[in-house]
Short mmCIF file of C-alpha atoms in Angstrom, two decimals:
data_model
loop_
_atom_site.label_atom_id
_atom_site.label_comp_id
_atom_site.label_asym_id
_atom_site.label_seq_id
_atom_site.Cartn_x
_atom_site.Cartn_y
_atom_site.Cartn_z
CA MET A 10 2.70 4.00 6.54
CA SER A 11 4.42 7.07 5.51
CA ASP A 12 3.64 8.91 8.63
CA LEU A 13 5.67 6.25 10.46
CA ARG A 14 8.40 6.73 8.14
CA ILE A 15 8.52 10.40 8.84
CA THR A 16 8.51 9.86 12.49
CA GLU A 17 11.51 7.51 12.27
CA ALA A 18 13.33 9.66 10.18
CA PHE A 19 12.85 12.60 12.52
CA LEU A 20 13.89 10.18 15.44
CA TYR A 21 17.08 9.46 13.45
CA MET A 22 17.82 13.13 12.89
CA ASP A 23 17.43 13.81 16.45
CA TYR A 24 19.84 11.08 17.38
CA LEU A 25 22.21 12.40 14.87
CA CYS A 26 22.12 15.93 16.44
CA PHE A 27 22.50 14.58 19.80
CA ARG A 28 25.69 12.55 18.76
CA ALA A 29 26.89 15.71 16.88
CA LEU A 30 26.44 17.88 20.07
CA CYS A 31 28.31 15.23 22.12
CA CYS A 32 31.28 15.50 19.77
CA LYS A 33 30.77 11.80 18.68
CA GLY A 34 31.37 10.67 15.28
CA PRO A 35 28.47 9.23 12.98
CA PRO A 36 27.33 5.76 14.08
CA PRO A 37 28.95 2.93 12.41
CA ALA A 38 27.14 1.76 9.35
CA ARG A 39 25.34 -1.52 9.38
CA PRO A 40 26.80 -4.03 6.48
CA GLU A 41 24.22 -4.39 3.89
CA TYR A 42 23.52 -7.59 1.92
CA ASP A 43 21.61 -8.36 -1.30
CA LEU A 44 18.98 -11.13 -1.23
CA VAL A 45 16.50 -12.41 -3.80
CA CYS A 46 13.05 -13.69 -2.35
CA ILE A 47 11.26 -16.23 -4.55
CA GLY A 48 8.26 -18.63 -3.93
CA LEU A 49 4.96 -19.58 -5.61
CA THR A 50 2.29 -16.93 -5.78
CA GLY A 51 0.20 -16.67 -2.59
CA SER A 52 2.90 -17.99 -0.55
CA GLY A 53 3.35 -14.89 1.40
CA LYS A 54 6.29 -13.32 0.34
CA THR A 55 5.08 -9.50 0.10
CA SER A 56 3.14 -9.78 3.38
CA LEU A 57 6.13 -11.44 5.43
CA LEU A 58 8.56 -8.53 4.01
CA SER A 59 5.99 -5.84 4.95
CA LYS A 60 5.41 -6.98 8.48
CA LEU A 61 9.39 -7.11 8.87
CA CYS A 62 9.41 -3.43 7.65
CA SER A 63 6.84 -2.48 10.25
CA GLU A 64 4.25 -2.05 7.35
CA SER A 65 0.63 -3.43 7.64
CA PRO A 66 0.15 -6.48 5.53
CA GLU A 67 -3.49 -5.54 5.01
CA ASN A 68 -3.33 -3.66 1.58
CA VAL A 69 -0.84 -6.13 0.14
CA VAL A 70 -1.79 -7.04 -3.70
CA SER A 71 -0.12 -9.66 -5.86
CA THR A 72 3.37 -8.51 -7.01
CA THR A 73 3.61 -7.98 -10.71
CA GLY A 74 7.22 -8.09 -11.76
CA PHE A 75 9.20 -7.55 -8.66
CA SER A 76 9.74 -5.23 -5.80
CA ILE A 77 12.63 -4.03 -3.73
CA LYS A 78 12.78 -3.54 0.05
CA ALA A 79 15.37 -2.51 2.23
CA VAL A 80 14.74 -4.63 5.42
CA PRO A 81 16.36 -3.18 8.75
CA PHE A 82 17.72 -5.62 11.35
CA GLN A 83 19.86 -4.66 14.46
CA ASN A 84 23.22 -5.78 12.88
CA ALA A 85 22.51 -5.49 9.17
CA ILE A 86 20.22 -4.13 6.35
CA LEU A 87 18.99 -6.65 3.83
CA ASN A 88 18.21 -5.35 0.31
CA VAL A 89 15.39 -7.95 -0.64
CA LYS A 90 14.69 -8.25 -4.40
CA GLU A 91 11.07 -9.95 -4.10
CA LEU A 92 9.90 -11.52 -7.44
CA GLY A 93 6.52 -12.23 -8.14
CA GLY A 94 5.45 -15.95 -8.27
CA ALA A 95 2.73 -16.32 -10.96
CA ASP A 96 3.42 -18.68 -13.93
CA ASN A 97 4.22 -16.30 -16.46
CA ILE A 98 6.81 -14.34 -14.25
CA ARG A 99 8.53 -17.48 -12.84
CA LYS A 100 10.32 -18.05 -16.21
CA TYR A 101 12.27 -14.93 -15.75
CA TRP A 102 13.25 -15.64 -12.17
CA SER A 103 17.02 -16.60 -13.32
CA ARG A 104 17.42 -13.06 -14.75
CA TYR A 105 17.30 -11.41 -11.19
CA TYR A 106 19.77 -13.93 -9.58
CA GLN A 107 23.04 -11.91 -10.70
CA GLY A 108 24.62 -10.16 -7.72
CA SER A 109 22.56 -11.94 -4.95
CA GLN A 110 24.52 -12.95 -1.87
CA GLY A 111 21.64 -15.21 -0.27
CA VAL A 112 18.35 -16.49 -1.11
CA ILE A 113 14.89 -16.53 0.91
CA PHE A 114 12.39 -19.20 -0.42
CA VAL A 115 8.89 -19.08 0.95
CA LEU A 116 6.36 -21.78 0.69
CA ASP A 117 2.75 -22.37 1.73
CA SER A 118 2.78 -25.35 4.04
CA ALA A 119 -1.09 -25.61 3.68
CA SER A 120 -1.33 -25.68 -0.19
CA SER A 121 -2.41 -28.52 -2.41
CA GLU A 122 -0.39 -31.51 -3.45
CA ASP A 123 -0.05 -29.94 -7.11
CA ASP A 124 1.21 -26.59 -5.80
CA LEU A 125 3.73 -28.21 -3.20
CA GLU A 126 5.20 -30.41 -6.14
CA THR A 127 5.59 -27.08 -8.20
CA ALA A 128 7.25 -25.46 -5.21
CA ARG A 129 9.58 -28.40 -4.80
CA ASN A 130 10.62 -28.14 -8.40
CA GLU A 131 11.41 -24.70 -8.22
CA LEU A 132 13.41 -24.85 -5.06
CA HIS A 133 15.49 -27.88 -6.32
CA SER A 134 16.02 -25.66 -9.81
CA ALA A 135 17.13 -22.76 -7.55
CA LEU A 136 19.34 -24.90 -5.46
CA GLN A 137 20.97 -26.28 -8.53
CA HIS A 138 21.28 -22.88 -10.38
CA PRO A 139 24.90 -21.79 -10.86
CA GLN A 140 24.33 -18.61 -9.60
CA LEU A 141 22.62 -19.51 -6.47
CA CYS A 142 24.06 -22.96 -5.64
CA THR A 143 26.88 -21.53 -3.44
CA LEU A 144 24.58 -19.08 -1.45
CA PRO A 145 23.09 -19.59 1.92
CA PHE A 146 19.29 -20.54 1.67
CA LEU A 147 16.64 -19.44 4.09
CA ILE A 148 13.55 -21.75 3.53
CA LEU A 149 10.36 -20.25 5.34
CA ALA A 150 7.44 -22.67 5.62
CA ASN A 151 4.80 -20.04 5.85
CA HIS A 152 1.03 -20.21 6.69
CA GLN A 153 1.73 -22.50 9.68
CA ASP A 154 -1.31 -21.10 11.43
CA LYS A 155 -3.66 -22.90 9.03
CA PRO A 156 -5.05 -26.39 10.25
CA ALA A 157 -3.98 -28.10 6.83
CA ALA A 158 -0.21 -26.90 7.40
CA ARG A 159 2.44 -29.59 7.10
CA SER A 160 5.10 -29.83 9.84
CA VAL A 161 8.66 -29.03 9.39
CA GLN A 162 9.57 -32.77 9.37
CA GLU A 163 7.19 -33.55 6.63
CA ILE A 164 8.21 -30.55 4.57
CA LYS A 165 12.12 -31.38 5.17
CA LYS A 166 11.40 -35.03 4.01
CA TYR A 167 9.00 -33.96 0.81
CA PHE A 168 11.47 -31.37 -0.41
CA GLU A 169 14.52 -33.82 0.13
CA LEU A 170 16.51 -31.09 1.66
CA GLU A 171 18.88 -33.43 3.60
CA PRO A 172 20.20 -35.20 0.58
CA LEU A 173 19.63 -32.48 -2.17
CA ALA A 174 21.26 -29.54 0.02
CA ARG A 175 24.06 -31.59 1.39
CA GLY A 176 27.24 -29.32 1.48
CA LYS A 177 25.09 -26.12 1.19
CA ARG A 178 24.23 -23.95 4.05
CA TRP A 179 20.47 -23.79 4.61
CA ILE A 180 17.74 -23.00 7.22
CA LEU A 181 14.32 -24.40 7.38
CA GLN A 182 12.08 -22.31 9.53
CA PRO A 183 8.10 -22.92 10.31
CA CYS A 184 6.47 -19.33 10.44
CA SER A 185 3.24 -17.48 10.05
CA LEU A 186 2.28 -13.74 10.15
CA ASP A 187 1.31 -13.88 13.58
CA ASP A 188 4.78 -15.13 15.02
CA MET A 189 7.09 -12.50 14.10
CA ASP A 190 9.87 -13.27 16.79
CA ALA A 191 10.38 -16.66 15.22
CA LEU A 192 10.81 -15.10 11.85
CA LYS A 193 13.40 -12.44 13.16
CA ASP A 194 15.31 -15.19 14.90
CA SER A 195 15.62 -17.18 11.71
CA PHE A 196 16.65 -13.87 9.89
CA SER A 197 19.18 -13.56 12.69
CA GLN A 198 20.63 -17.09 11.78
CA LEU A 199 20.77 -15.89 7.86
CA ILE A 200 22.51 -12.78 8.92
CA ASN A 201 25.34 -14.90 10.74
CA LEU A 202 25.58 -17.24 7.57
CA LEU A 203 26.11 -14.24 5.31
CA GLU A 204 28.60 -12.73 7.76
CA GLU A 205 30.62 -15.90 7.69
CA LYS A 206 30.65 -15.90 3.96
CA ASP A 207 31.89 -12.32 3.99
CA HIS A 208 34.71 -13.32 6.36
CA GLU A 209 35.63 -16.26 4.18
CA ALA A 210 35.93 -14.22 1.18
CA LEU A 211 38.03 -11.65 2.92
CA ARG A 212 40.52 -14.17 4.11
CA MET A 213 40.80 -15.68 0.51
CA MET B 12 11.72 17.36 16.67
CA PHE B 13 12.49 20.84 15.26
CA ILE B 14 9.19 20.53 12.95
CA SER B 15 6.96 19.67 15.90
CA LEU B 16 8.64 22.55 17.95
CA TRP B 17 7.74 24.76 15.15
CA GLU B 18 4.30 23.52 14.73
CA PHE B 19 3.54 24.06 18.58
CA PHE B 20 4.88 27.65 18.26
CA TYR B 21 3.06 28.48 15.22
CA GLY B 22 -0.21 27.09 16.39
CA HIS B 23 -0.19 28.88 19.78
CA PHE B 24 1.53 32.14 19.29
CA PHE B 25 2.64 33.28 15.86
CA ARG B 26 -0.67 32.63 14.10
CA PHE B 27 -2.84 34.41 16.64
CA TRP B 28 -0.90 37.53 16.39
CA MET B 29 -0.76 37.46 12.53
CA LYS B 30 -4.49 37.01 12.16
CA TRP B 31 -5.13 39.71 14.73
CA LEU B 32 -3.01 42.11 12.60
CA LEU B 33 -4.61 40.90 9.29
CA ARG B 34 -7.91 41.54 10.78
CA GLN B 35 -7.28 44.95 12.06
CA MET B 36 -5.95 45.79 8.70
CA THR B 37 -8.57 44.43 6.27
CA GLY B 38 -11.55 44.26 8.67
CA LYS B 39 -12.45 40.68 7.53
CA CYS B 40 -11.70 37.34 9.32
CA GLU B 41 -9.37 34.72 8.12
CA LEU B 42 -12.11 32.65 6.27
CA GLN B 43 -13.32 35.63 4.30
CA ARG B 44 -9.70 36.59 3.38
CA ILE B 45 -9.18 33.21 1.80
CA PHE B 46 -12.44 33.58 -0.24
CA ASP B 47 -11.31 36.73 -1.73
CA THR B 48 -7.89 35.46 -2.55
CA TYR B 49 -8.17 31.84 -3.68
CA VAL B 50 -10.17 29.78 -5.98
CA GLY B 51 -10.81 26.10 -6.60
CA ALA B 52 -8.87 23.30 -4.87
CA GLN B 53 -6.32 25.93 -3.09
CA ARG B 54 -9.26 27.55 -1.45
CA THR B 55 -10.85 24.66 -0.15
CA HIS B 56 -7.43 23.20 1.13
CA ARG B 57 -6.53 26.55 3.01
CA ILE B 58 -10.22 26.66 4.77
CA GLU B 59 -9.81 23.04 5.71
CA ASN B 60 -6.29 23.96 7.26
CA SER B 61 -7.46 27.16 8.70
CA LEU B 62 -10.56 25.20 10.59
CA THR B 63 -8.47 22.54 11.63
CA TYR B 64 -5.77 24.75 13.25
CA SER B 65 -8.55 27.06 14.79
CA LYS B 66 -8.77 27.09 18.60
CA ASN B 67 -12.46 27.99 18.38
CA LYS B 68 -14.50 24.68 18.95
CA VAL B 69 -17.30 25.48 16.52
CA LEU B 70 -14.83 25.88 13.98
CA GLN B 71 -12.96 22.74 14.70
CA LYS B 72 -15.95 20.71 14.79
CA ALA B 73 -17.01 21.93 11.35
CA THR B 74 -14.57 19.82 9.34
CA ARG B 75 -16.48 16.57 10.69
CA VAL B 76 -19.88 17.82 10.44
CA VAL B 77 -22.52 15.44 8.86
CA GLN B 78 -24.21 16.57 5.50
CA SER B 79 -27.48 17.11 6.67
CA GLU B 80 -26.09 19.74 9.31
CA VAL B 81 -24.05 21.77 6.99
CA ASP B 82 -26.23 24.80 6.64
CA LYS B 83 -26.80 25.07 10.43
CA CYS B 84 -23.07 24.84 10.65
CA VAL B 85 -22.38 27.69 8.30
CA ASP B 86 -24.80 29.81 10.24
CA ASP B 87 -23.03 28.93 13.52
CA ILE B 88 -19.62 29.90 11.97
CA MET B 89 -21.06 33.34 10.69
CA LYS B 90 -22.16 34.13 14.18
CA GLU B 91 -18.91 33.28 15.80
CA LYS B 92 -16.92 35.42 13.40
CA ASN B 93 -19.49 38.26 13.44
CA ILE B 94 -19.91 38.12 9.75
CA ASN B 95 -22.91 40.01 8.48
CA PRO B 96 -24.81 38.17 5.75
CA GLU B 97 -26.09 41.31 4.20
CA LYS B 98 -22.52 42.57 3.71
CA ASP B 99 -21.12 39.42 2.41
CA ALA B 100 -23.55 37.51 0.66
CA SER B 101 -21.40 34.91 -1.12
CA PHE B 102 -19.90 33.76 1.93
CA LYS B 103 -22.60 31.54 2.76
CA ILE B 104 -22.65 29.71 -0.48
CA CYS B 105 -18.89 29.32 -0.75
CA MET B 106 -18.52 28.20 2.80
CA LYS B 107 -21.30 25.66 2.32
CA MET B 108 -19.71 24.21 -0.87
CA CYS B 109 -16.28 24.14 0.80
CA LEU B 110 -17.79 22.35 3.84
CA LEU B 111 -19.37 19.92 1.57
CA GLN B 112 -16.22 19.09 -0.26
CA ILE B 113 -14.34 18.63 2.87
CA THR B 114 -16.68 16.40 4.63
CA GLY B 115 -17.44 14.65 1.50
CA TYR B 116 -13.96 13.54 0.87
CA LYS B 117 -13.82 12.24 4.53
CA GLN B 118 -16.87 10.23 3.81
CA LEU B 119 -15.75 8.89 0.45
CA TYR B 120 -12.71 7.63 2.22
CA LEU B 121 -14.84 5.74 4.61
CA ASP B 122 -17.00 4.43 1.99
CA VAL B 123 -14.19 3.23 -0.18
CA GLU B 124 -12.44 1.62 2.97
CA SER B 125 -15.66 -0.19 3.74
CA VAL B 126 -15.87 -1.73 0.22
CA ARG B 127 -12.04 -2.68 0.38
CA LYS B 128 -12.54 -4.50 3.68
CA ARG B 129 -15.09 -6.90 2.06
CA PRO B 130 -13.18 -10.08 0.97
CA TYR B 131 -14.41 -11.76 -2.36
CA ASP B 132 -16.53 -14.36 -1.23
CA SER B 133 -17.33 -17.42 -3.54
CA ASP B 134 -20.61 -18.13 -1.96
CA ASN B 135 -21.97 -14.66 -2.38
CA LEU B 136 -24.08 -14.50 -5.63
CA GLN B 137 -23.42 -10.93 -6.05
CA HIS B 138 -19.65 -11.36 -6.33
CA GLU B 139 -19.96 -14.43 -8.57
CA GLU B 140 -22.15 -12.53 -11.14
CA LEU B 141 -19.71 -9.53 -10.88
CA LEU B 142 -16.84 -11.90 -11.88
CA MET B 143 -18.85 -13.60 -14.85
CA LYS B 144 -19.72 -10.11 -15.96
CA LEU B 145 -16.09 -9.21 -16.12
CA TRP B 146 -15.41 -12.22 -18.20
CA ASN B 147 -18.48 -11.44 -20.75
CA LEU B 148 -17.37 -7.98 -20.98
CA LEU B 149 -13.66 -8.75 -21.75
CA MET B 150 -14.10 -11.95 -23.65
CA PRO B 151 -17.48 -11.44 -25.65
CA THR B 152 -16.76 -14.05 -28.23
CA LYS B 153 -15.44 -16.74 -25.76
CA LYS B 154 -17.37 -18.88 -23.44
CA LEU B 155 -15.83 -19.70 -20.06
CA ASN B 156 -15.44 -23.52 -19.51
CA ALA B 157 -15.63 -23.82 -15.89
CA ARG B 158 -15.60 -21.50 -12.74
CA ILE B 159 -12.29 -22.76 -12.05
CA SER B 160 -10.10 -23.19 -15.20
CA LYS B 161 -6.95 -22.01 -16.82
CA GLN B 162 -8.97 -19.58 -19.09
CA TRP B 163 -8.85 -16.88 -16.38
CA ALA B 164 -5.00 -16.50 -17.22
CA GLU B 165 -6.20 -14.86 -20.54
CA ILE B 166 -7.42 -11.84 -18.75
CA GLY B 167 -4.54 -11.81 -16.50
CA PHE B 168 -5.39 -13.56 -13.19
CA GLN B 169 -2.52 -15.81 -11.79
CA GLY B 170 -4.34 -18.99 -11.06
CA ASP B 171 -7.21 -21.18 -11.72
CA ASP B 172 -9.55 -19.22 -9.19
CA PRO B 173 -9.38 -15.37 -9.44
CA LYS B 174 -10.46 -15.48 -5.63
CA THR B 175 -6.80 -15.76 -4.68
CA ASP B 176 -5.72 -12.51 -6.55
CA PHE B 177 -8.09 -10.03 -4.84
CA ARG B 178 -6.30 -10.10 -1.42
CA GLY B 179 -6.00 -6.62 0.09
CA MET B 180 -8.15 -4.80 -2.01
CA GLY B 181 -11.20 -7.28 -1.61
CA ILE B 182 -14.25 -6.72 -3.78
CA LEU B 183 -13.18 -2.91 -4.41
CA GLY B 184 -10.54 -4.35 -7.13
CA LEU B 185 -13.39 -6.29 -8.89
CA ILE B 186 -15.76 -3.33 -8.80
CA ASN B 187 -13.15 -0.90 -10.38
CA LEU B 188 -12.20 -3.55 -13.13
CA VAL B 189 -15.84 -4.21 -14.02
CA TYR B 190 -16.46 -0.36 -14.10
CA PHE B 191 -13.56 0.19 -16.45
CA SER B 192 -14.72 -2.64 -18.79
CA GLU B 193 -18.26 -1.52 -18.72
CA ASN B 194 -17.71 2.25 -19.31
CA TYR B 195 -14.60 2.21 -21.25
CA THR B 196 -15.09 -1.20 -23.12
CA SER B 197 -13.28 -0.60 -26.52
CA GLU B 198 -10.18 1.08 -24.50
CA ALA B 199 -10.31 -2.11 -22.08
CA HIS B 200 -10.34 -4.46 -25.09
CA GLN B 201 -7.20 -2.58 -26.79
CA ILE B 202 -5.30 -2.73 -23.44
CA LEU B 203 -6.16 -6.27 -22.94
CA SER B 204 -4.79 -7.29 -26.28
CA ARG B 205 -1.53 -5.35 -25.82
CA SER B 206 -1.35 -7.02 -22.27
CA ASN B 207 -1.27 -10.27 -23.92
CA HIS B 208 1.92 -9.63 -26.10
CA PRO B 209 4.29 -12.73 -25.63
CA LYS B 210 7.41 -10.24 -25.14
CA LEU B 211 6.16 -7.04 -23.63
CA GLY B 212 3.10 -8.29 -22.03
CA TYR B 213 1.89 -8.25 -18.39
CA SER B 214 -1.16 -9.55 -16.38
CA TYR B 215 -4.01 -7.38 -17.28
CA ALA B 216 -6.14 -8.04 -14.12
CA ILE B 217 -3.06 -8.06 -11.70
CA VAL B 218 -1.97 -4.82 -12.89
CA GLY B 219 -5.71 -3.46 -12.60
CA ILE B 220 -5.74 -4.71 -8.99
CA ASN B 221 -2.41 -3.10 -8.24
CA LEU B 222 -3.87 0.39 -9.87
CA THR B 223 -6.77 0.07 -7.48
CA GLU B 224 -4.28 -0.31 -4.64
CA MET B 225 -2.53 2.97 -5.96
CA ALA B 226 -5.64 4.92 -6.29
CA TYR B 227 -6.76 3.89 -2.79
CA SER B 228 -3.14 4.85 -1.22
CA LEU B 229 -3.58 8.27 -2.82
CA LEU B 230 -7.22 8.79 -1.42
CA LYS B 231 -5.85 7.46 2.09
CA SER B 232 -2.88 9.73 2.12
CA GLU B 233 -4.94 12.72 1.22
CA ALA B 234 -2.99 13.38 -1.95
CA LEU B 235 -6.26 13.08 -4.01
CA LYS B 236 -7.68 16.00 -2.29
CA PHE B 237 -6.54 18.71 -4.75
CA HIS B 238 -7.86 16.71 -7.70
CA LEU B 239 -11.34 15.99 -6.31
CA TYR B 240 -11.74 19.49 -4.99
CA ASN B 241 -11.09 20.78 -8.61
CA PHE B 242 -12.91 18.33 -10.21
CA VAL B 243 -16.09 17.93 -8.01
CA PRO B 244 -18.01 21.04 -7.25
CA GLY B 245 -19.93 19.14 -4.45
CA ILE B 246 -19.82 16.07 -2.68
CA PRO B 247 -17.40 13.43 -4.26
CA THR B 248 -18.97 9.86 -4.59
CA MET B 249 -17.80 6.46 -5.48
CA GLU B 250 -18.50 7.24 -9.10
CA HIS B 251 -15.80 9.76 -8.83
CA PHE B 252 -13.32 7.18 -7.38
CA HIS B 253 -13.98 4.72 -10.07
CA GLN B 254 -13.50 7.80 -12.71
CA PHE B 255 -10.08 8.42 -11.27
CA TYR B 256 -9.35 4.96 -11.43
#
């Protein structure tokens, strides 16, 4: 993992040297957005973010507390604050919402009925929380590769997204660890939503 | 880019001339000079670098030799470098020890990796016994109501079934936890009671598994080399990994 980072760092330094030699200025900085990533334990938050950062999700362990990752995309950098999903940590989620510009909610599409109900309650509280209710939501229905995974339609209906999230901006995306392209696509859509919000704020 | 350029330059030209000069001046090859100047982990580390960068095939292969062939390998090295066993008696012993440490570290990493790759299996009796052992060691006075119950949260597992918490560390996480509880029982109990503090607490077992991940990353990234080279005069074993944990 660290070898890859070092190689990337050297490639970037070479790129900077090249630009300096050709008398071009430093490349334009990509905009950064602060996001918060929540979801029940075992839904796959840490694994998805590791894969997006080109790290192997093989050594992932349960997150205690939280972890911050800077996920690079072509047109933006997302600073994601990922919160652990265990029962004893969930009650502290709201303390981390301050300063977020967007929310990523990950759920396990193949989990039991009880777990799905708990996930629904958490999603609803998040949608209605005063610090999050105006922000764009990216809802990832993870573990779609499992046979017991519920479809996007079932999830949309069960989570009552149409009535509850009316007037808010949200994206529901089915995904799994094997399909990175669909995942990156959904993140591009989220970045577009974040940029729109930025432009709105500037106009006001 | 500049670092790789330097490495190429160093490996092919500079190093060769430096070594030739030093050999003329001191009459000893690089390996002998290292034995004279350094001790402990520094020495083993420098020997390892010297062998890896060497252009001589016998020396390069030395870092990957199997335990049973270490003696033969040391003899081969002495022949290659024209080292007289009568004049420099300690060379053989020192070289053997260094090679054992170097190859032992690599072997330890492979052993740890193979244990880590084994996921926790509910159908495997040994795994189940280990889990029950962990409960009995940490909670000697309480009886577990059922294999799947909310009681697991008392020792810091996240759900009803501890199986879901082992993830990337597999059975290695459980073995580390049991090792700590077995060999340092009173300390484990103290830490467990502190972890259950309502405000300042944390999940004991989950943090334990995170520590396993940390120890494993250090082993993998070779940061553990200096510690093990200093601490273990011979071949590092799983026991030493557990002790480090």
